Short mmCIF file of C-alpha atoms and ligand atoms in Angstrom, two decimals:
data_model
loop_
_atom_site.label_atom_id
_atom_site.label_comp_id
_atom_site.label_asym_id
_atom_site.label_seq_id
_atom_site.Cartn_x
_atom_site.Cartn_y
_atom_site.Cartn_z
CA MET V 1 -30.18 17.98 -10.60
CA SER V 2 -32.70 16.57 -13.00
CA VAL V 3 -36.33 16.89 -12.05
CA SER V 4 -38.49 13.93 -11.13
CA ASN V 5 -40.01 11.81 -13.85
CA LEU V 6 -43.54 12.45 -15.13
CA SER V 7 -45.26 10.39 -12.45
CA GLY V 8 -43.56 12.48 -9.81
CA HIS V 9 -41.62 9.55 -8.35
CA TRP V 10 -37.91 9.71 -7.88
CA THR V 11 -35.82 7.89 -10.38
CA ASP V 12 -33.53 5.11 -9.26
CA GLU V 13 -30.61 7.42 -9.79
CA GLN V 14 -32.14 10.05 -7.54
CA LEU V 15 -32.85 7.46 -4.86
CA ILE V 16 -29.27 6.18 -5.05
CA GLU V 17 -27.99 9.74 -4.87
CA HIS V 18 -30.18 10.26 -1.81
CA LEU V 19 -28.64 7.16 -0.24
CA TYR V 20 -25.23 8.77 -0.62
CA ASP V 21 -26.53 12.14 0.63
CA VAL V 22 -26.09 13.82 -2.73
CA GLY V 23 -29.67 13.42 -3.86
CA PRO V 24 -32.12 16.18 -4.70
CA GLU V 25 -33.81 18.14 -1.94
CA ASP V 26 -37.33 17.09 -2.69
CA SER V 27 -40.28 16.74 -0.39
CA HIS V 28 -41.77 14.02 -2.65
CA LEU V 29 -39.88 11.26 -0.91
CA ASN V 30 -41.37 12.12 2.49
CA GLY V 31 -44.91 11.83 1.17
CA CYS V 32 -44.56 8.93 -1.29
CA ARG V 33 -44.73 5.39 0.05
CA ASP V 34 -43.64 3.92 -3.26
CA CYS V 35 -40.45 5.93 -3.30
CA GLN V 36 -39.85 5.20 0.40
CA ALA V 37 -40.28 1.47 -0.28
CA ARG V 38 -37.86 1.63 -3.18
CA LEU V 39 -35.46 3.64 -1.04
CA SER V 40 -35.67 1.16 1.84
CA SER V 41 -35.07 -1.77 -0.52
CA MET V 42 -32.07 0.08 -1.93
CA GLN V 43 -30.85 0.72 1.60
CA ALA V 44 -31.24 -2.99 2.37
CA LYS V 45 -29.25 -3.87 -0.74
CA ARG V 46 -26.55 -1.38 0.17
CA ARG V 47 -26.40 -2.69 3.74
CA LYS V 48 -26.05 -6.22 2.38
CA LEU V 49 -23.25 -5.09 0.11
CA GLU V 50 -21.54 -3.30 2.98
CA LEU V 51 -21.85 -6.32 5.27
CA SER V 52 -20.36 -8.59 2.62
CA PRO V 53 -18.43 -6.22 0.39
CA ALA V 54 -17.16 -9.00 -1.80
CA SER V 55 -19.78 -10.32 -4.16
CA GLU V 56 -19.84 -13.94 -5.18
CA ASP V 57 -17.83 -13.17 -8.28
CA GLU V 58 -15.24 -11.30 -6.29
CA VAL V 59 -15.06 -14.08 -3.72
CA SER V 60 -14.56 -16.73 -6.35
CA PHE V 61 -12.01 -14.56 -8.13
CA GLU V 62 -10.09 -13.94 -4.92
CA PHE V 63 -10.35 -17.59 -4.04
CA LEU V 64 -9.08 -18.66 -7.45
CA ALA V 65 -6.31 -16.08 -7.36
CA ALA V 66 -5.18 -17.27 -3.94
CA GLN V 67 -5.33 -20.86 -5.13
CA ARG V 68 -3.30 -19.98 -8.20
CA ARG V 69 -0.72 -18.16 -6.09
CA LYS V 70 -0.42 -21.24 -3.88
CA ILE V 71 -0.02 -23.49 -6.91
CA TYR V 72 2.64 -21.21 -8.40
CA ALA V 73 4.47 -21.07 -5.07
CA ARG V 74 4.35 -24.83 -4.82
CA LEU V 75 5.58 -25.21 -8.38
CA THR V 76 8.54 -22.92 -7.82
CA GLU V 77 9.31 -24.64 -4.53
CA ARG V 78 9.33 -28.12 -5.98
CA SER V 79 10.85 -27.32 -9.36
CA PRO V 80 14.27 -28.85 -10.03
CA TRP V 81 17.24 -26.51 -10.23
CA TRP V 82 17.44 -26.55 -14.02
CA SER V 83 13.80 -25.58 -14.55
CA SER V 84 14.60 -22.07 -13.34
CA LEU V 85 17.28 -21.74 -16.00
CA GLN V 86 16.35 -20.27 -19.34
CA PRO V 87 17.61 -22.00 -22.49
CA ARG V 88 20.15 -19.22 -23.05
CA LYS V 89 21.39 -19.66 -19.50
CA LEU V 90 21.62 -23.39 -20.06
CA VAL V 91 23.74 -22.81 -23.16
CA SER V 92 26.06 -20.45 -21.33
CA ALA V 93 26.26 -22.88 -18.43
CA ALA V 94 27.19 -25.64 -20.87
CA ALA V 95 29.76 -23.32 -22.43
CA VAL V 96 31.23 -22.67 -19.02
CA LEU V 97 31.35 -26.39 -18.38
CA VAL V 98 33.09 -27.03 -21.71
CA LEU V 99 35.47 -24.15 -21.10
CA GLY V 100 36.18 -25.43 -17.62
CA ALA V 101 36.79 -28.94 -18.92
CA GLY V 102 39.07 -27.54 -21.62
CA LEU V 103 40.99 -25.52 -19.08
CA PHE V 104 41.29 -28.58 -16.89
CA VAL V 105 42.62 -30.64 -19.79
CA TYR V 106 44.99 -27.82 -20.71
CA GLU V 107 46.17 -27.53 -17.12
CA GLU V 108 46.68 -31.27 -16.96
CA ASN V 109 48.68 -31.29 -20.20
CA HIS V 110 50.63 -28.26 -19.08
CA ARG V 111 51.37 -29.89 -15.74
CA GLN V 112 52.53 -33.09 -17.47
CA GLN V 113 54.70 -31.01 -19.80
CA MET V 114 56.14 -29.23 -16.81
CA MET V 115 56.87 -32.59 -15.19
CA ALA V 116 58.49 -33.82 -18.41
CA ASN V 117 60.49 -30.62 -18.71
CA LYS V 118 61.73 -31.03 -15.18
CA VAL V 119 62.99 -34.48 -16.03
CA SER V 120 64.53 -33.38 -19.27
CA ASP V 121 66.08 -30.25 -17.84
CA ALA V 122 68.86 -32.24 -16.21
CA GLN V 123 69.30 -34.31 -19.34
CA LEU V 124 69.31 -31.15 -21.44
CA ALA V 125 71.98 -29.61 -19.20
CA GLU V 126 74.11 -32.71 -19.61
CA GLN V 127 73.59 -32.69 -23.35
CA VAL V 128 74.47 -29.01 -23.58
CA SER V 129 77.62 -29.46 -21.52
CA SER V 130 78.68 -32.51 -23.49
CA MET V 131 78.02 -30.68 -26.75
CA ALA V 132 80.14 -27.82 -25.49
CA GLU V 133 82.91 -30.20 -24.60
CA GLU V 134 82.63 -31.88 -27.97
CA SER V 135 82.60 -28.58 -29.83
CA GLU V 136 85.67 -27.47 -27.89
CA ALA V 137 87.38 -30.81 -28.36
CA GLN V 138 86.77 -31.07 -32.06
CA PRO V 139 87.05 -27.61 -33.56
CA THR V 140 89.34 -28.87 -36.29
CA ALA V 141 87.60 -32.14 -36.95
CA PRO V 142 86.03 -31.09 -40.27
CA LEU V 143 89.37 -29.76 -41.46
CA GLN V 144 91.11 -32.94 -40.36
CA ALA V 145 88.62 -34.92 -42.37
CA LEU V 146 89.62 -32.98 -45.43
CA PHE V 147 93.22 -33.99 -44.97
CA ASP V 148 92.27 -37.57 -44.29
CA GLU V 149 90.88 -37.98 -47.79
ZN1 ZN M 201 -42.65 8.55 -5.39
#
């Protein structure tokens, strides 16, 4: 450890080290009222710090931090559903909506086509059968037309 200063008194650092039981082994403190007074004042300060470990700055910081946390919590609680969405998410959500609407329209058209096909299926079967009958009944029609001229 460093020796005492020129006047023989302990330095503040030495007194602080003594407070934390790491100070120099020096008989000067026992015989010096000045150093004892400084030591006792330091002890008082330390006791005050220990009794209220948070200084005013720390208190105000903690207070502000707690307040801010409350405000943030309140903001997230009361925020509408879309405020939590990022712009990219909004775009993809819109794309999903458009895609869904398109699919719905497609399904609707497809369903209507299916309905129309169902109706026309019977008609188509009739047409096919009548065409078959006609084709069977008139295989020589074009040839006959030739002779008619
Ligand atoms: Zn002294």
